[in-house]
């Protein structure tokens, strides 16, 4: 989750850096702004994949603990564990959605092709 939070901060800082010239009414985008906009898209995909990977690692460790027999698991306990493992993938998906919205906004409104 901390890596996903760092990715979210990187996306926010990139969006702030791109939008500073936008508020100064400069309409010619620089190569650096275009690269950062592409980094925003790449980081958002990374957040989605990393969130899903976090869920899979959590489920794998839970299932291996049940398989070994060190944990006696009821169905209610398994469902609660599955619910907790979904947190990282939901967080990654929300970061992905935010990143793609920012990417498309800057691409359309600031002529970043």
PDB file of C-alpha atoms in Angstrom:
ATOM      1  CA  UNK A   1       0.000   0.000   0.000  1.00  0.00           C
ATOM      2  CA  UNK A   2       2.871   2.375   0.697  1.00  0.00           C
ATOM      3  CA  UNK A   3       4.215   1.872  -2.827  1.00  0.00           C
ATOM      4  CA  UNK A   4       0.784   2.668  -4.204  1.00  0.00           C
ATOM      5  CA  UNK A   5       0.707   5.825  -2.097  1.00  0.00           C
ATOM      6  CA  UNK A   6       4.088   6.857  -3.508  1.00  0.00           C
ATOM      7  CA  UNK A   7       2.786   6.267  -7.038  1.00  0.00           C
ATOM      8  CA  UNK A   8      -0.247   8.425  -6.219  1.00  0.00           C
ATOM      9  CA  UNK A   9       2.020  11.211  -4.982  1.00  0.00           C
ATOM     10  CA  UNK A  10       4.144  10.965  -8.135  1.00  0.00           C
ATOM     11  CA  UNK A  11       1.023  11.268 -10.291  1.00  0.00           C
ATOM     12  CA  UNK A  12      -0.168  14.293  -8.313  1.00  0.00           C
ATOM     13  CA  UNK A  13       3.241  16.018  -8.484  1.00  0.00           C
ATOM     14  CA  UNK A  14       3.420  15.332 -12.217  1.00  0.00           C
ATOM     15  CA  UNK A  15      -0.042  16.794 -12.724  1.00  0.00           C
ATOM     16  CA  UNK A  16       0.903  19.896 -10.751  1.00  0.00           C
ATOM     17  CA  UNK A  17       4.085  20.323 -12.788  1.00  0.00           C
ATOM     18  CA  UNK A  18       2.181  20.035 -16.067  1.00  0.00           C
ATOM     19  CA  UNK A  19      -0.577  22.412 -14.986  1.00  0.00           C
ATOM     20  CA  UNK A  20       1.670  25.285 -13.821  1.00  0.00           C
ATOM     21  CA  UNK A  21       2.251  26.619 -17.379  1.00  0.00           C
ATOM     22  CA  UNK A  22      -1.449  26.071 -18.093  1.00  0.00           C
ATOM     23  CA  UNK A  23      -2.364  28.651 -15.443  1.00  0.00           C
ATOM     24  CA  UNK A  24       0.250  31.043 -16.785  1.00  0.00           C
ATOM     25  CA  UNK A  25      -1.583  30.916 -20.137  1.00  0.00           C
ATOM     26  CA  UNK A  26       1.292  29.457 -22.096  1.00  0.00           C
ATOM     27  CA  UNK A  27      -0.170  27.293 -24.843  1.00  0.00           C
ATOM     28  CA  UNK A  28       2.935  25.692 -26.315  1.00  0.00           C
ATOM     29  CA  UNK A  29       3.630  22.427 -24.489  1.00  0.00           C
ATOM     30  CA  UNK A  30       7.244  21.470 -23.936  1.00  0.00           C
ATOM     31  CA  UNK A  31       8.733  18.034 -24.493  1.00  0.00           C
ATOM     32  CA  UNK A  32       9.124  17.674 -20.738  1.00  0.00           C
ATOM     33  CA  UNK A  33       5.398  18.185 -20.210  1.00  0.00           C
ATOM     34  CA  UNK A  34       4.596  15.577 -22.840  1.00  0.00           C
ATOM     35  CA  UNK A  35       6.966  13.085 -21.219  1.00  0.00           C
ATOM     36  CA  UNK A  36       5.519  13.705 -17.764  1.00  0.00           C
ATOM     37  CA  UNK A  37       2.012  13.228 -19.133  1.00  0.00           C
ATOM     38  CA  UNK A  38       3.100   9.872 -20.551  1.00  0.00           C
ATOM     39  CA  UNK A  39       4.684   9.032 -17.186  1.00  0.00           C
ATOM     40  CA  UNK A  40       1.341   9.730 -15.533  1.00  0.00           C
ATOM     41  CA  UNK A  41      -0.280   7.158 -17.814  1.00  0.00           C
ATOM     42  CA  UNK A  42       2.486   4.627 -17.173  1.00  0.00           C
ATOM     43  CA  UNK A  43       2.381   5.136 -13.413  1.00  0.00           C
ATOM     44  CA  UNK A  44      -1.373   4.675 -13.379  1.00  0.00           C
ATOM     45  CA  UNK A  45      -1.009   1.327 -15.177  1.00  0.00           C
ATOM     46  CA  UNK A  46       1.720   0.376 -12.703  1.00  0.00           C
ATOM     47  CA  UNK A  47      -0.605   1.178  -9.786  1.00  0.00           C
ATOM     48  CA  UNK A  48      -3.332  -1.046 -11.225  1.00  0.00           C
ATOM     49  CA  UNK A  49      -0.978  -3.967 -11.800  1.00  0.00           C
ATOM     50  CA  UNK A  50       0.740  -3.539  -8.438  1.00  0.00           C
ATOM     51  CA  UNK A  51      -2.620  -3.453  -6.625  1.00  0.00           C
ATOM     52  CA  UNK A  52      -3.687  -6.702  -8.262  1.00  0.00           C
ATOM     53  CA  UNK A  53      -0.280  -8.226  -7.510  1.00  0.00           C
ATOM     54  CA  UNK A  54      -0.644  -7.222  -3.854  1.00  0.00           C
ATOM     55  CA  UNK A  55      -3.984  -8.989  -3.683  1.00  0.00           C
ATOM     56  CA  UNK A  56      -2.589 -12.124  -5.290  1.00  0.00           C
ATOM     57  CA  UNK A  57       0.363 -12.233  -2.901  1.00  0.00           C
ATOM     58  CA  UNK A  58      -1.980 -11.835   0.075  1.00  0.00           C
ATOM     59  CA  UNK A  59      -4.281 -14.586  -1.154  1.00  0.00           C
ATOM     60  CA  UNK A  60      -1.357 -16.905  -1.892  1.00  0.00           C
ATOM     61  CA  UNK A  61       0.060 -16.507   1.597  1.00  0.00           C
ATOM     62  CA  UNK A  62      -3.376 -17.033   3.178  1.00  0.00           C
ATOM     63  CA  UNK A  63      -4.088 -20.143   1.138  1.00  0.00           C
ATOM     64  CA  UNK A  64      -0.664 -21.588   1.829  1.00  0.00           C
ATOM     65  CA  UNK A  65      -1.198 -21.080   5.581  1.00  0.00           C
ATOM     66  CA  UNK A  66      -4.503 -22.945   5.361  1.00  0.00           C
ATOM     67  CA  UNK A  67      -2.915 -25.701   3.238  1.00  0.00           C
ATOM     68  CA  UNK A  68      -0.107 -26.297   5.719  1.00  0.00           C
ATOM     69  CA  UNK A  69      -2.660 -26.612   8.494  1.00  0.00           C
ATOM     70  CA  UNK A  70      -1.214 -23.964  10.747  1.00  0.00           C
ATOM     71  CA  UNK A  71      -4.471 -22.003  10.593  1.00  0.00           C
ATOM     72  CA  UNK A  72      -7.932 -23.393  11.192  1.00  0.00           C
ATOM     73  CA  UNK A  73     -10.104 -21.319   8.867  1.00  0.00           C
ATOM     74  CA  UNK A  74     -13.863 -21.062   8.842  1.00  0.00           C
ATOM     75  CA  UNK A  75     -15.666 -19.829   5.724  1.00  0.00           C
ATOM     76  CA  UNK A  76     -16.478 -16.529   7.453  1.00  0.00           C
ATOM     77  CA  UNK A  77     -12.813 -16.027   8.281  1.00  0.00           C
ATOM     78  CA  UNK A  78     -11.816 -16.790   4.690  1.00  0.00           C
ATOM     79  CA  UNK A  79     -14.318 -14.265   3.342  1.00  0.00           C
ATOM     80  CA  UNK A  80     -13.038 -11.599   5.734  1.00  0.00           C
ATOM     81  CA  UNK A  81      -9.485 -12.298   4.533  1.00  0.00           C
ATOM     82  CA  UNK A  82     -10.621 -12.041   0.934  1.00  0.00           C
ATOM     83  CA  UNK A  83     -12.272  -8.716   1.747  1.00  0.00           C
ATOM     84  CA  UNK A  84      -9.070  -7.394   3.299  1.00  0.00           C
ATOM     85  CA  UNK A  85      -7.011  -8.566   0.315  1.00  0.00           C
ATOM     86  CA  UNK A  86      -9.258  -6.547  -2.018  1.00  0.00           C
ATOM     87  CA  UNK A  87      -8.157  -3.260  -0.441  1.00  0.00           C
ATOM     88  CA  UNK A  88      -4.901  -3.057  -2.411  1.00  0.00           C
ATOM     89  CA  UNK A  89      -6.535  -3.822  -5.753  1.00  0.00           C
ATOM     90  CA  UNK A  90      -9.319  -1.277  -5.137  1.00  0.00           C
ATOM     91  CA  UNK A  91      -6.736   1.351  -4.145  1.00  0.00           C
ATOM     92  CA  UNK A  92      -4.688   0.557  -7.260  1.00  0.00           C
ATOM     93  CA  UNK A  93      -7.797   0.769  -9.439  1.00  0.00           C
ATOM     94  CA  UNK A  94      -8.739   4.163  -7.985  1.00  0.00           C
ATOM     95  CA  UNK A  95      -5.215   5.475  -8.639  1.00  0.00           C
ATOM     96  CA  UNK A  96      -5.450   4.077 -12.175  1.00  0.00           C
ATOM     97  CA  UNK A  97      -8.746   5.865 -12.811  1.00  0.00           C
ATOM     98  CA  UNK A  98      -7.370   9.152 -11.460  1.00  0.00           C
ATOM     99  CA  UNK A  99      -4.225   8.845 -13.574  1.00  0.00           C
ATOM    100  CA  UNK A 100      -6.107   8.104 -16.783  1.00  0.00           C
ATOM    101  CA  UNK A 101      -8.516  10.990 -16.158  1.00  0.00           C
ATOM    102  CA  UNK A 102      -5.573  13.356 -15.629  1.00  0.00           C
ATOM    103  CA  UNK A 103      -3.755  11.988 -18.686  1.00  0.00           C
ATOM    104  CA  UNK A 104      -6.758  12.497 -20.944  1.00  0.00           C
ATOM    105  CA  UNK A 105      -7.540  15.924 -19.449  1.00  0.00           C
ATOM    106  CA  UNK A 106      -4.017  17.216 -20.111  1.00  0.00           C
ATOM    107  CA  UNK A 107      -3.911  15.615 -23.531  1.00  0.00           C
ATOM    108  CA  UNK A 108      -7.164  17.228 -24.610  1.00  0.00           C
ATOM    109  CA  UNK A 109      -7.080  20.632 -22.886  1.00  0.00           C
ATOM    110  CA  UNK A 110      -3.387  21.417 -23.078  1.00  0.00           C
ATOM    111  CA  UNK A 111      -2.716  19.961 -26.538  1.00  0.00           C
ATOM    112  CA  UNK A 112      -0.266  17.393 -25.192  1.00  0.00           C
ATOM    113  CA  UNK A 113      -0.199  14.844 -27.987  1.00  0.00           C
TER     114      UNK A 113
END
